[in-house]
């Protein structure tokens, strides 16, 4: 009897496996020094959901992100319970037919993780945008850049003196 109960318990653990959650990669495109990417999510079944997105940043800087959803019917409404970027919470608007949120934070280079949690009706969707601006150069870099511009300006302004013929008279006694 014990063996049968243990075998059934073992089979039950495989029957109730948690759903796999693979992260969707956000593709960032460069435009005038900033990186921008869009993400979308759709929920097909009613109830709680959790979706994860990742993207890669080449250097440190400031990252801003927004997320929005607009419901056409009550059955397609999404209520965000939490949205985080690297563990930092988005500022979310109140629940309703139109919801959204935003965040702005300093990020380090490497992989970034965006997690969207909420409850939904059937056939609902949301979308968002991630924007990254690299940090300002260090003061030493600014100093070298300014000295370089000064040297270029000095080279442009400098004029060579024309050789002037000097006439001298020598008197020998």
C-alpha atoms as an extended CHARMM CRD file, in Angstrom:
* protein
*
       173  EXT
         1         1  UNK       CA              0.0000000000        0.0000000000        0.0000000000  PROA      1               0.0000000000
         2         2  UNK       CA              2.8410000000        2.3860000000        0.8580000000  PROA      2               0.0000000000
         3         3  UNK       CA              4.5990000000        1.6260000000       -2.4170000000  PROA      3               0.0000000000
         4         4  UNK       CA              1.4300000000        2.3360000000       -4.3710000000  PROA      4               0.0000000000
         5         5  UNK       CA              0.8660000000        5.6230000000       -2.5250000000  PROA      5               0.0000000000
         6         6  UNK       CA              4.4810000000        6.7060000000       -3.1290000000  PROA      6               0.0000000000
         7         7  UNK       CA              4.2460000000        5.7640000000       -6.8040000000  PROA      7               0.0000000000
         8         8  UNK       CA              1.0190000000        7.7650000000       -7.2020000000  PROA      8               0.0000000000
         9         9  UNK       CA              2.5580000000       10.7350000000       -5.3870000000  PROA      9               0.0000000000
        10        10  UNK       CA              5.5980000000       10.5680000000       -7.6790000000  PROA      10              0.0000000000
        11        11  UNK       CA              3.4220000000       10.4570000000      -10.7910000000  PROA      11              0.0000000000
        12        12  UNK       CA              1.3250000000       13.3480000000       -9.4930000000  PROA      12              0.0000000000
        13        13  UNK       CA              4.4100000000       15.5850000000       -9.2850000000  PROA      13              0.0000000000
        14        14  UNK       CA              5.0260000000       15.0710000000      -13.0050000000  PROA      14              0.0000000000
        15        15  UNK       CA              1.3650000000       15.5530000000      -13.8870000000  PROA      15              0.0000000000
        16        16  UNK       CA              1.1990000000       18.9650000000      -12.1710000000  PROA      16              0.0000000000
        17        17  UNK       CA              4.3380000000       20.4900000000      -13.6730000000  PROA      17              0.0000000000
        18        18  UNK       CA              4.6520000000       24.2710000000      -13.6540000000  PROA      18              0.0000000000
        19        19  UNK       CA              4.3520000000       25.9340000000      -17.0520000000  PROA      19              0.0000000000
        20        20  UNK       CA              7.6360000000       26.9210000000      -18.6480000000  PROA      20              0.0000000000
        21        21  UNK       CA              8.3610000000       30.6130000000      -18.8590000000  PROA      21              0.0000000000
        22        22  UNK       CA             10.8950000000       31.5160000000      -21.4850000000  PROA      22              0.0000000000
        23        23  UNK       CA             11.9460000000       35.1460000000      -21.6120000000  PROA      23              0.0000000000
        24        24  UNK       CA             11.1780000000       37.1040000000      -24.7650000000  PROA      24              0.0000000000
        25        25  UNK       CA             14.1750000000       39.0990000000      -26.0000000000  PROA      25              0.0000000000
        26        26  UNK       CA             13.5970000000       42.7980000000      -26.7710000000  PROA      26              0.0000000000
        27        27  UNK       CA             15.6090000000       43.8720000000      -29.8270000000  PROA      27              0.0000000000
        28        28  UNK       CA             17.0600000000       47.3630000000      -29.2890000000  PROA      28              0.0000000000
        29        29  UNK       CA             17.7860000000       49.5560000000      -32.3150000000  PROA      29              0.0000000000
        30        30  UNK       CA             20.1800000000       52.5170000000      -32.2660000000  PROA      30              0.0000000000
        31        31  UNK       CA             19.0350000000       55.9770000000      -33.3330000000  PROA      31              0.0000000000
        32        32  UNK       CA             21.2260000000       59.0500000000      -32.7480000000  PROA      32              0.0000000000
        33        33  UNK       CA             23.0880000000       57.4420000000      -29.8490000000  PROA      33              0.0000000000
        34        34  UNK       CA             20.0510000000       56.1090000000      -27.9800000000  PROA      34              0.0000000000
        35        35  UNK       CA             18.7580000000       52.5440000000      -28.0410000000  PROA      35              0.0000000000
        36        36  UNK       CA             15.0180000000       51.9040000000      -28.3790000000  PROA      36              0.0000000000
        37        37  UNK       CA             13.0070000000       48.6960000000      -28.4020000000  PROA      37              0.0000000000
        38        38  UNK       CA              9.3560000000       47.7000000000      -28.3130000000  PROA      38              0.0000000000
        39        39  UNK       CA              7.7340000000       44.7780000000      -26.5280000000  PROA      39              0.0000000000
        40        40  UNK       CA              4.2340000000       43.3050000000      -26.7010000000  PROA      40              0.0000000000
        41        41  UNK       CA              2.4410000000       40.6850000000      -24.7050000000  PROA      41              0.0000000000
        42        42  UNK       CA             -0.8150000000       38.8560000000      -25.2030000000  PROA      42              0.0000000000
        43        43  UNK       CA             -2.8970000000       36.8550000000      -22.7570000000  PROA      43              0.0000000000
        44        44  UNK       CA             -5.2440000000       34.2600000000      -24.2490000000  PROA      44              0.0000000000
        45        45  UNK       CA             -6.8030000000       32.7780000000      -21.0880000000  PROA      45              0.0000000000
        46        46  UNK       CA             -8.5040000000       34.5790000000      -18.2200000000  PROA      46              0.0000000000
        47        47  UNK       CA             -6.7380000000       34.7550000000      -14.8660000000  PROA      47              0.0000000000
        48        48  UNK       CA             -3.3410000000       35.6730000000      -13.4660000000  PROA      48              0.0000000000
        49        49  UNK       CA             -0.3360000000       35.8800000000      -15.7870000000  PROA      49              0.0000000000
        50        50  UNK       CA              3.3850000000       36.5920000000      -15.5890000000  PROA      50              0.0000000000
        51        51  UNK       CA              5.5620000000       37.3520000000      -18.6160000000  PROA      51              0.0000000000
        52        52  UNK       CA              9.2920000000       38.0920000000      -18.7400000000  PROA      52              0.0000000000
        53        53  UNK       CA             11.3120000000       40.1090000000      -21.2610000000  PROA      53              0.0000000000
        54        54  UNK       CA             15.0860000000       40.6160000000      -21.4510000000  PROA      54              0.0000000000
        55        55  UNK       CA             17.3880000000       42.9870000000      -23.3070000000  PROA      55              0.0000000000
        56        56  UNK       CA             21.1140000000       43.6920000000      -23.3190000000  PROA      56              0.0000000000
        57        57  UNK       CA             22.7960000000       47.0650000000      -22.6930000000  PROA      57              0.0000000000
        58        58  UNK       CA             26.3950000000       47.6720000000      -23.8550000000  PROA      58              0.0000000000
        59        59  UNK       CA             27.2550000000       50.3410000000      -21.2670000000  PROA      59              0.0000000000
        60        60  UNK       CA             25.8520000000       52.0840000000      -18.2000000000  PROA      60              0.0000000000
        61        61  UNK       CA             23.3300000000       54.8820000000      -18.5720000000  PROA      61              0.0000000000
        62        62  UNK       CA             19.7080000000       55.8550000000      -18.0140000000  PROA      62              0.0000000000
        63        63  UNK       CA             16.8840000000       53.5290000000      -19.0160000000  PROA      63              0.0000000000
        64        64  UNK       CA             13.2390000000       54.5690000000      -19.3060000000  PROA      64              0.0000000000
        65        65  UNK       CA             10.3140000000       52.2700000000      -20.0570000000  PROA      65              0.0000000000
        66        66  UNK       CA              6.5570000000       52.5680000000      -20.4970000000  PROA      66              0.0000000000
        67        67  UNK       CA              3.7590000000       50.0150000000      -20.6570000000  PROA      67              0.0000000000
        68        68  UNK       CA              0.1150000000       50.4870000000      -21.7060000000  PROA      68              0.0000000000
        69        69  UNK       CA             -3.0440000000       48.5060000000      -22.2680000000  PROA      69              0.0000000000
        70        70  UNK       CA             -6.4110000000       49.6400000000      -23.5880000000  PROA      70              0.0000000000
        71        71  UNK       CA             -9.3850000000       47.3120000000      -23.2140000000  PROA      71              0.0000000000
        72        72  UNK       CA            -12.1010000000       47.2940000000      -25.8470000000  PROA      72              0.0000000000
        73        73  UNK       CA            -14.4290000000       45.1450000000      -23.7300000000  PROA      73              0.0000000000
        74        74  UNK       CA            -14.4620000000       44.1260000000      -20.0860000000  PROA      74              0.0000000000
        75        75  UNK       CA            -13.5730000000       40.5720000000      -21.1630000000  PROA      75              0.0000000000
        76        76  UNK       CA            -10.2960000000       41.8480000000      -22.6350000000  PROA      76              0.0000000000
        77        77  UNK       CA             -9.2470000000       44.0630000000      -19.7180000000  PROA      77              0.0000000000
        78        78  UNK       CA             -5.7840000000       43.7000000000      -18.1520000000  PROA      78              0.0000000000
        79        79  UNK       CA             -5.0640000000       44.8450000000      -14.6080000000  PROA      79              0.0000000000
        80        80  UNK       CA             -1.3220000000       45.1150000000      -13.9360000000  PROA      80              0.0000000000
        81        81  UNK       CA             -0.4740000000       43.9100000000      -10.4250000000  PROA      81              0.0000000000
        82        82  UNK       CA              3.2370000000       44.6840000000      -10.7820000000  PROA      82              0.0000000000
        83        83  UNK       CA              5.6930000000       45.5750000000      -13.5150000000  PROA      83              0.0000000000
        84        84  UNK       CA              9.4020000000       45.5840000000      -12.6570000000  PROA      84              0.0000000000
        85        85  UNK       CA             12.6390000000       46.4000000000      -14.4420000000  PROA      85              0.0000000000
        86        86  UNK       CA             15.6120000000       44.7780000000      -12.6880000000  PROA      86              0.0000000000
        87        87  UNK       CA             13.4870000000       44.4720000000       -9.5420000000  PROA      87              0.0000000000
        88        88  UNK       CA             12.4670000000       48.1650000000       -9.5010000000  PROA      88              0.0000000000
        89        89  UNK       CA              8.6910000000       48.7720000000       -9.5800000000  PROA      89              0.0000000000
        90        90  UNK       CA              7.0110000000       50.7860000000      -12.3380000000  PROA      90              0.0000000000
        91        91  UNK       CA              4.7400000000       53.6930000000      -11.3660000000  PROA      91              0.0000000000
        92        92  UNK       CA              1.3810000000       52.2160000000      -12.3930000000  PROA      92              0.0000000000
        93        93  UNK       CA             -1.9190000000       54.0050000000      -13.0160000000  PROA      93              0.0000000000
        94        94  UNK       CA             -5.1700000000       52.8780000000      -11.4300000000  PROA      94              0.0000000000
        95        95  UNK       CA             -7.0120000000       49.8390000000      -12.7610000000  PROA      95              0.0000000000
        96        96  UNK       CA             -9.5660000000       50.4360000000      -15.4890000000  PROA      96              0.0000000000
        97        97  UNK       CA            -10.0470000000       50.1670000000      -19.2240000000  PROA      97              0.0000000000
        98        98  UNK       CA             -6.9150000000       52.2520000000      -19.8900000000  PROA      98              0.0000000000
        99        99  UNK       CA             -3.8690000000       51.4000000000      -17.7890000000  PROA      99              0.0000000000
       100       100  UNK       CA             -0.2150000000       52.1330000000      -17.9680000000  PROA      100             0.0000000000
       101       101  UNK       CA              2.9910000000       52.7020000000      -16.1420000000  PROA      101             0.0000000000
       102       102  UNK       CA              6.4910000000       54.0800000000      -16.4750000000  PROA      102             0.0000000000
       103       103  UNK       CA              9.9310000000       53.8850000000      -14.9020000000  PROA      103             0.0000000000
       104       104  UNK       CA             13.2320000000       55.7220000000      -15.2460000000  PROA      104             0.0000000000
       105       105  UNK       CA             16.4030000000       54.4170000000      -13.6200000000  PROA      105             0.0000000000
       106       106  UNK       CA             20.1800000000       54.1500000000      -13.9140000000  PROA      106             0.0000000000
       107       107  UNK       CA             21.2770000000       50.7870000000      -15.3440000000  PROA      107             0.0000000000
       108       108  UNK       CA             24.5860000000       48.9440000000      -15.5600000000  PROA      108             0.0000000000
       109       109  UNK       CA             25.8130000000       47.1540000000      -18.6890000000  PROA      109             0.0000000000
       110       110  UNK       CA             24.6180000000       43.5970000000      -19.2840000000  PROA      110             0.0000000000
       111       111  UNK       CA             21.3150000000       41.7510000000      -19.3630000000  PROA      111             0.0000000000
       112       112  UNK       CA             18.2330000000       43.6020000000      -18.0760000000  PROA      112             0.0000000000
       113       113  UNK       CA             15.0160000000       41.8580000000      -17.0030000000  PROA      113             0.0000000000
       114       114  UNK       CA             11.4790000000       43.2300000000      -17.3550000000  PROA      114             0.0000000000
       115       115  UNK       CA              8.6910000000       41.2610000000      -15.6310000000  PROA      115             0.0000000000
       116       116  UNK       CA              4.9750000000       41.9510000000      -16.1960000000  PROA      116             0.0000000000
       117       117  UNK       CA              2.4350000000       40.4890000000      -13.7320000000  PROA      117             0.0000000000
       118       118  UNK       CA             -1.3060000000       40.9700000000      -13.8010000000  PROA      118             0.0000000000
       119       119  UNK       CA             -4.7760000000       39.5650000000      -14.1910000000  PROA      119             0.0000000000
       120       120  UNK       CA             -6.6560000000       39.4750000000      -17.4340000000  PROA      120             0.0000000000
       121       121  UNK       CA             -9.7620000000       38.5040000000      -19.2600000000  PROA      121             0.0000000000
       122       122  UNK       CA             -9.5140000000       36.4850000000      -22.4470000000  PROA      122             0.0000000000
       123       123  UNK       CA             -7.7040000000       37.7180000000      -25.5610000000  PROA      123             0.0000000000
       124       124  UNK       CA             -6.0730000000       40.7740000000      -24.0010000000  PROA      124             0.0000000000
       125       125  UNK       CA             -2.8420000000       42.4930000000      -24.9120000000  PROA      125             0.0000000000
       126       126  UNK       CA             -0.3990000000       45.1790000000      -23.8610000000  PROA      126             0.0000000000
       127       127  UNK       CA              2.6430000000       46.9030000000      -25.3120000000  PROA      127             0.0000000000
       128       128  UNK       CA              5.5380000000       49.0320000000      -24.2060000000  PROA      128             0.0000000000
       129       129  UNK       CA              8.7340000000       50.8130000000      -25.1570000000  PROA      129             0.0000000000
       130       130  UNK       CA             12.2150000000       50.6850000000      -23.6200000000  PROA      130             0.0000000000
       131       131  UNK       CA             14.6450000000       53.5620000000      -24.2690000000  PROA      131             0.0000000000
       132       132  UNK       CA             18.2980000000       53.7100000000      -23.1920000000  PROA      132             0.0000000000
       133       133  UNK       CA             20.6590000000       56.7000000000      -23.2450000000  PROA      133             0.0000000000
       134       134  UNK       CA             24.3350000000       56.0690000000      -22.4750000000  PROA      134             0.0000000000
       135       135  UNK       CA             25.9650000000       57.9700000000      -19.6280000000  PROA      135             0.0000000000
       136       136  UNK       CA             27.8740000000       61.2330000000      -19.9460000000  PROA      136             0.0000000000
       137       137  UNK       CA             31.6520000000       60.9140000000      -20.4240000000  PROA      137             0.0000000000
       138       138  UNK       CA             33.9360000000       61.1580000000      -17.3840000000  PROA      138             0.0000000000
       139       139  UNK       CA             35.5010000000       64.5560000000      -16.4770000000  PROA      139             0.0000000000
       140       140  UNK       CA             38.9350000000       63.3650000000      -17.6630000000  PROA      140             0.0000000000
       141       141  UNK       CA             37.5000000000       62.6240000000      -21.0970000000  PROA      141             0.0000000000
       142       142  UNK       CA             35.9350000000       66.0920000000      -21.2050000000  PROA      142             0.0000000000
       143       143  UNK       CA             39.3020000000       67.6630000000      -20.2700000000  PROA      143             0.0000000000
       144       144  UNK       CA             41.1380000000       65.8430000000      -23.0650000000  PROA      144             0.0000000000
       145       145  UNK       CA             38.4170000000       66.7420000000      -25.5510000000  PROA      145             0.0000000000
       146       146  UNK       CA             38.5420000000       70.4520000000      -24.6410000000  PROA      146             0.0000000000
       147       147  UNK       CA             42.3590000000       70.4730000000      -24.7820000000  PROA      147             0.0000000000
       148       148  UNK       CA             42.1780000000       68.8350000000      -28.2140000000  PROA      148             0.0000000000
       149       149  UNK       CA             39.7700000000       71.4720000000      -29.5090000000  PROA      149             0.0000000000
       150       150  UNK       CA             42.0500000000       74.1690000000      -28.0820000000  PROA      150             0.0000000000
       151       151  UNK       CA             45.0780000000       72.6740000000      -29.8360000000  PROA      151             0.0000000000
       152       152  UNK       CA             43.1910000000       72.5030000000      -33.1400000000  PROA      152             0.0000000000
       153       153  UNK       CA             42.0520000000       76.1170000000      -32.7550000000  PROA      153             0.0000000000
       154       154  UNK       CA             45.5890000000       77.2200000000      -31.9240000000  PROA      154             0.0000000000
       155       155  UNK       CA             46.9730000000       75.4240000000      -34.9760000000  PROA      155             0.0000000000
       156       156  UNK       CA             44.4120000000       77.0960000000      -37.2240000000  PROA      156             0.0000000000
       157       157  UNK       CA             45.0820000000       80.5570000000      -35.7930000000  PROA      157             0.0000000000
       158       158  UNK       CA             48.8770000000       80.3150000000      -35.8060000000  PROA      158             0.0000000000
       159       159  UNK       CA             50.6120000000       82.1200000000      -38.6850000000  PROA      159             0.0000000000
       160       160  UNK       CA             54.1630000000       81.5740000000      -39.6430000000  PROA      160             0.0000000000
       161       161  UNK       CA             56.2180000000       84.7490000000      -39.6420000000  PROA      161             0.0000000000
       162       162  UNK       CA             57.6780000000       85.7310000000      -42.9470000000  PROA      162             0.0000000000
       163       163  UNK       CA             61.4220000000       85.7370000000      -43.1100000000  PROA      163             0.0000000000
       164       164  UNK       CA             62.4740000000       89.3500000000      -42.9740000000  PROA      164             0.0000000000
       165       165  UNK       CA             65.7490000000       90.2560000000      -44.6140000000  PROA      165             0.0000000000
       166       166  UNK       CA             67.8640000000       92.1750000000      -42.1750000000  PROA      166             0.0000000000
       167       167  UNK       CA             70.3210000000       94.6090000000      -43.6850000000  PROA      167             0.0000000000
       168       168  UNK       CA             73.3290000000       95.3210000000      -41.6100000000  PROA      168             0.0000000000
       169       169  UNK       CA             76.4330000000       97.3270000000      -42.3810000000  PROA      169             0.0000000000
       170       170  UNK       CA             79.8080000000       96.4230000000      -41.0540000000  PROA      170             0.0000000000
       171       171  UNK       CA             82.5580000000       98.9930000000      -40.8060000000  PROA      171             0.0000000000
       172       172  UNK       CA             86.0470000000       97.6380000000      -40.6420000000  PROA      172             0.0000000000
       173       173  UNK       CA             88.6290000000       99.9590000000      -39.2360000000  PROA      173             0.0000000000
